[in-house]
Amino acid sequence: MMDGEYLLLSGIQHFCFCRRQWALIHLEQQWQENLRTAEGRLDHSRCHDDTLREKRGNLLTVRGMRVVSHTLKLSGICDVVEFHAHPDGVPLQGREGLWLPLPVEYKHGIAKQNDADRLQLCAQAIALEEMLVCYVPRGALYYAADRRREMVEFTPELREATRHTAAEMNDCFTRGHTPKVRPGKHCNACSLKELCLPALCRKADAAGYIRIHIRDALREETLCENC
């Protein structure tokens, strides 16, 4: 956690992908890397170099920009924020004109069917809006696997889903709650599979374990009485 004990903004993607994975990482401080996470970390290494800033005409590119949202109670780092010269933008210190921010999140794989990446991007936009006192209408997701940029419109529905997810994350963290395992196809791509043990947890039956333990205890007691 950082910035006044706020949760990490990047965790919203983990939370949407699998709430148990999020809890293992952000509550229980467990982590295990696999090929996908290692490749993703390397992809982000240049993005998070906040010393790299580029100015080309009407485009200013800032990397590794730290952001915080007090309404979402999330904080983190944007891979890239593009500032485009625009009449509806905001002034930036040391720069002439008005600039409209566009957050860009880099992902190692391909586009997902769920909204995990879009929620993370929208949370970045909400943080930028609070910090710069402006309106951020859209952002972009760049997928390295197919070298494609997907534009994301921050609709009222996506913003509401982002706020709801952030509130649920904060509630889980406050309660210290690690959700039960819900095995699925997504487990095969998870770096924490060996720590989570979804197949084993699925078979676990606490009530059954107690019944067996009581049965064995009674059996031993009966055998002792017959000795």
Coordinates of C-alpha atoms in Angstrom, one line a residue:
M1 CA 0.0 0.0 0.0
M2 CA 1.1 3.6 -0.5
D3 CA 0.0 7.2 -0.4
G4 CA -2.0 7.4 2.9
E5 CA -2.6 3.6 3.1
Y6 CA -4.5 3.5 -0.2
L7 CA -4.7 0.2 -2.1
L8 CA -2.6 -0.2 -5.2
L9 CA -4.5 0.9 -8.3
S10 CA -3.1 -2.0 -10.4
G11 CA -4.8 -4.4 -8.0
I12 CA -8.2 -3.6 -9.6
Q13 CA -7.1 -5.8 -12.6
H14 CA -6.2 -8.7 -10.3
F15 CA -9.5 -8.3 -8.4
C16 CA -11.5 -8.4 -11.5
F17 CA -9.5 -11.4 -12.9
C18 CA -9.8 -13.4 -9.6
R19 CA -10.7 -12.1 -6.2
R20 CA -8.8 -14.8 -4.5
Q21 CA -5.7 -14.0 -6.5
W22 CA -6.0 -10.4 -5.5
A23 CA -6.3 -11.3 -1.8
L24 CA -3.3 -13.7 -1.9
I25 CA -1.2 -10.9 -3.4
H26 CA -2.5 -7.8 -1.6
L27 CA -3.7 -9.3 1.7
E28 CA -1.4 -12.2 2.3
Q29 CA 1.6 -10.7 0.5
Q30 CA 2.2 -13.9 -1.6
W31 CA 3.7 -13.8 -5.1
Q32 CA 5.1 -16.3 -7.5
E33 CA 6.3 -15.4 -11.0
N34 CA 5.9 -17.4 -14.2
L35 CA 6.8 -16.8 -17.8
R36 CA 3.9 -14.5 -18.4
T37 CA 4.4 -12.3 -15.4
A38 CA 8.2 -12.1 -16.1
E39 CA 7.6 -11.0 -19.7
G40 CA 5.0 -8.5 -18.6
R41 CA 7.4 -7.0 -16.1
L42 CA 10.0 -6.6 -18.8
D43 CA 7.5 -4.9 -21.0
H44 CA 6.7 -2.4 -18.3
S45 CA 10.3 -1.6 -17.4
R46 CA 10.7 1.1 -20.0
C47 CA 7.1 2.4 -19.5
H48 CA 7.8 3.1 -15.8
D49 CA 11.0 5.1 -16.3
D50 CA 9.8 8.5 -15.2
T51 CA 12.9 10.1 -16.6
L52 CA 11.7 9.5 -20.1
R53 CA 9.6 12.4 -21.4
E54 CA 9.0 13.1 -25.1
K55 CA 7.7 16.2 -26.8
R56 CA 6.7 16.0 -30.4
G57 CA 4.6 18.8 -31.8
N58 CA 1.2 18.7 -30.1
L59 CA 2.0 15.5 -28.1
L60 CA 3.8 15.3 -24.7
T61 CA 4.5 11.8 -23.5
V62 CA 5.1 11.2 -19.8
R63 CA 6.1 7.7 -18.5
G64 CA 5.7 6.3 -15.0
M65 CA 3.4 9.0 -13.7
R66 CA 2.3 8.6 -10.1
V67 CA -1.4 9.1 -9.5
V68 CA -3.8 8.9 -6.6
S69 CA -7.6 8.9 -6.3
H70 CA -9.1 9.9 -2.9
T71 CA -12.6 8.9 -4.0
L72 CA -11.5 5.4 -5.0
K73 CA -8.9 5.2 -2.3
L74 CA -6.4 3.8 -4.8
S75 CA -3.0 5.0 -5.9
G76 CA -0.4 3.8 -8.3
I77 CA 1.6 4.5 -11.5
C78 CA 0.4 5.0 -15.0
D79 CA 2.5 3.3 -17.7
V80 CA 2.2 6.3 -20.0
V81 CA 0.1 9.4 -20.0
E82 CA -0.1 11.2 -23.3
F83 CA -0.9 14.9 -23.1
H84 CA -2.5 16.2 -26.3
A85 CA -2.7 19.9 -27.1
H86 CA -6.5 20.6 -26.9
P87 CA -8.7 23.6 -26.2
D88 CA -10.6 21.6 -23.5
G89 CA -7.3 20.6 -21.7
V90 CA -5.6 22.0 -18.6
P91 CA -2.4 24.1 -18.2
L92 CA 0.8 22.2 -17.3
Q93 CA 3.7 23.7 -15.4
G94 CA 6.5 24.8 -17.7
R95 CA 4.4 24.2 -20.9
E96 CA 2.5 26.6 -23.0
G97 CA -1.1 26.0 -24.0
L98 CA -3.7 23.5 -22.8
W99 CA -3.2 19.8 -22.6
L100 CA -5.7 16.9 -22.4
P101 CA -4.4 13.7 -20.7
L102 CA -4.9 10.3 -22.2
P103 CA -3.8 7.3 -20.1
V104 CA -2.2 4.4 -21.9
E105 CA -1.8 1.0 -20.2
Y106 CA 0.6 -1.5 -21.7
K107 CA -0.4 -5.2 -21.5
H108 CA 1.8 -8.2 -22.5
G109 CA -0.9 -10.5 -23.8
I110 CA -4.0 -10.0 -26.0
A111 CA -7.3 -8.3 -25.3
K112 CA -9.4 -9.9 -22.6
Q113 CA -13.1 -10.8 -22.8
N114 CA -13.8 -9.3 -19.4
D115 CA -13.4 -5.6 -18.4
A116 CA -10.4 -6.1 -16.0
D117 CA -8.0 -4.0 -18.1
R118 CA -10.6 -1.4 -18.8
L119 CA -11.4 -1.0 -15.2
Q120 CA -7.8 -0.4 -14.4
L121 CA -7.5 2.2 -17.1
C122 CA -10.7 3.9 -16.0
A123 CA -9.4 4.1 -12.4
Q124 CA -6.3 5.8 -13.8
A125 CA -8.5 8.3 -15.6
I126 CA -10.5 9.1 -12.5
A127 CA -7.3 9.7 -10.6
L128 CA -6.0 12.0 -13.3
E129 CA -9.3 13.9 -13.3
E130 CA -9.0 14.5 -9.5
M131 CA -5.4 15.5 -9.6
L132 CA -5.6 17.8 -12.7
V133 CA -9.2 19.0 -12.2
C134 CA -10.2 18.1 -15.7
Y135 CA -12.4 15.6 -17.7
V136 CA -10.7 12.5 -19.3
P137 CA -13.1 11.1 -21.9
R138 CA -11.0 8.2 -23.1
G139 CA -7.8 6.2 -22.8
A140 CA -6.0 3.4 -24.6
L141 CA -4.9 -0.2 -23.9
Y142 CA -1.8 -1.4 -25.9
Y143 CA -1.5 -5.2 -26.3
A144 CA 2.1 -6.3 -27.1
A145 CA 1.1 -9.7 -28.4
D146 CA -0.6 -8.3 -31.5
R147 CA 0.8 -4.7 -31.3
R148 CA -2.7 -3.2 -31.2
R149 CA -4.0 -0.2 -29.4
E150 CA -7.6 -0.4 -28.2
M151 CA -9.3 2.9 -27.5
V152 CA -11.6 2.8 -24.4
E153 CA -14.4 5.3 -23.8
F154 CA -15.0 6.1 -20.2
T155 CA -18.7 5.7 -20.2
P156 CA -20.9 6.3 -17.1
E157 CA -21.4 2.5 -16.9
L158 CA -17.7 1.8 -16.9
R159 CA -17.0 4.6 -14.4
E160 CA -19.7 3.2 -12.1
A161 CA -18.3 -0.3 -12.4
T162 CA -14.9 1.0 -11.5
R163 CA -16.2 2.8 -8.4
H164 CA -18.1 -0.3 -7.3
T165 CA -15.1 -2.6 -7.8
A166 CA -12.8 -0.2 -5.9
A167 CA -15.3 0.0 -3.0
E168 CA -15.5 -3.8 -2.9
M169 CA -11.7 -4.1 -2.9
N170 CA -11.4 -1.7 0.1
D171 CA -14.1 -3.5 1.9
C172 CA -12.4 -6.9 1.5
F173 CA -9.1 -5.4 2.6
T174 CA -10.7 -3.8 5.7
R175 CA -12.2 -7.1 6.7
G176 CA -9.0 -9.0 5.9
H177 CA -11.1 -11.4 3.8
T178 CA -9.6 -13.9 1.4
P179 CA -12.3 -15.3 -0.8
K180 CA -12.7 -19.1 -1.3
V181 CA -11.3 -20.6 -4.5
R182 CA -13.5 -20.8 -7.5
P183 CA -11.7 -23.0 -10.0
G184 CA -12.0 -22.2 -13.7
K185 CA -10.0 -22.0 -16.9
H186 CA -8.4 -18.8 -15.7
C187 CA -6.5 -20.8 -13.1
N188 CA -4.2 -22.3 -15.7
A189 CA -2.9 -18.8 -16.6
C190 CA -2.4 -17.8 -12.9
S191 CA 1.1 -17.5 -11.5
L192 CA -0.2 -18.3 -8.1
K193 CA -1.7 -21.7 -9.1
E194 CA 0.8 -23.6 -7.0
L195 CA 0.1 -21.4 -4.0
C196 CA -3.6 -21.3 -4.3
L197 CA -4.0 -25.1 -5.2
P198 CA -7.5 -24.7 -6.7
A199 CA -8.0 -28.4 -7.4
L200 CA -7.1 -29.3 -3.8
C201 CA -9.3 -26.6 -2.3
R202 CA -12.2 -27.6 -4.5
K203 CA -12.1 -31.1 -3.0
A204 CA -11.6 -29.9 0.6
D205 CA -14.7 -30.4 2.8
A206 CA -14.3 -29.0 6.3
A207 CA -17.6 -30.7 7.5
G208 CA -16.5 -34.0 6.1
Y209 CA -13.1 -33.7 7.8
I210 CA -14.7 -33.1 11.2
R211 CA -17.1 -36.1 10.7
I212 CA -14.2 -38.4 9.9
H213 CA -12.2 -37.0 12.9
I214 CA -15.1 -37.6 15.3
R215 CA -15.7 -41.1 13.8
D216 CA -12.1 -42.1 14.3
A217 CA -12.0 -40.7 17.8
L218 CA -15.1 -42.7 18.7
R219 CA -13.7 -45.8 17.2
E220 CA -10.5 -45.5 19.2
E221 CA -12.6 -44.9 22.3
T222 CA -14.6 -48.1 21.7
L223 CA -11.4 -50.1 21.1
C224 CA -10.0 -48.9 24.4
E225 CA -13.2 -49.9 26.3
N226 CA -13.0 -53.4 24.8
C227 CA -9.3 -53.8 25.8

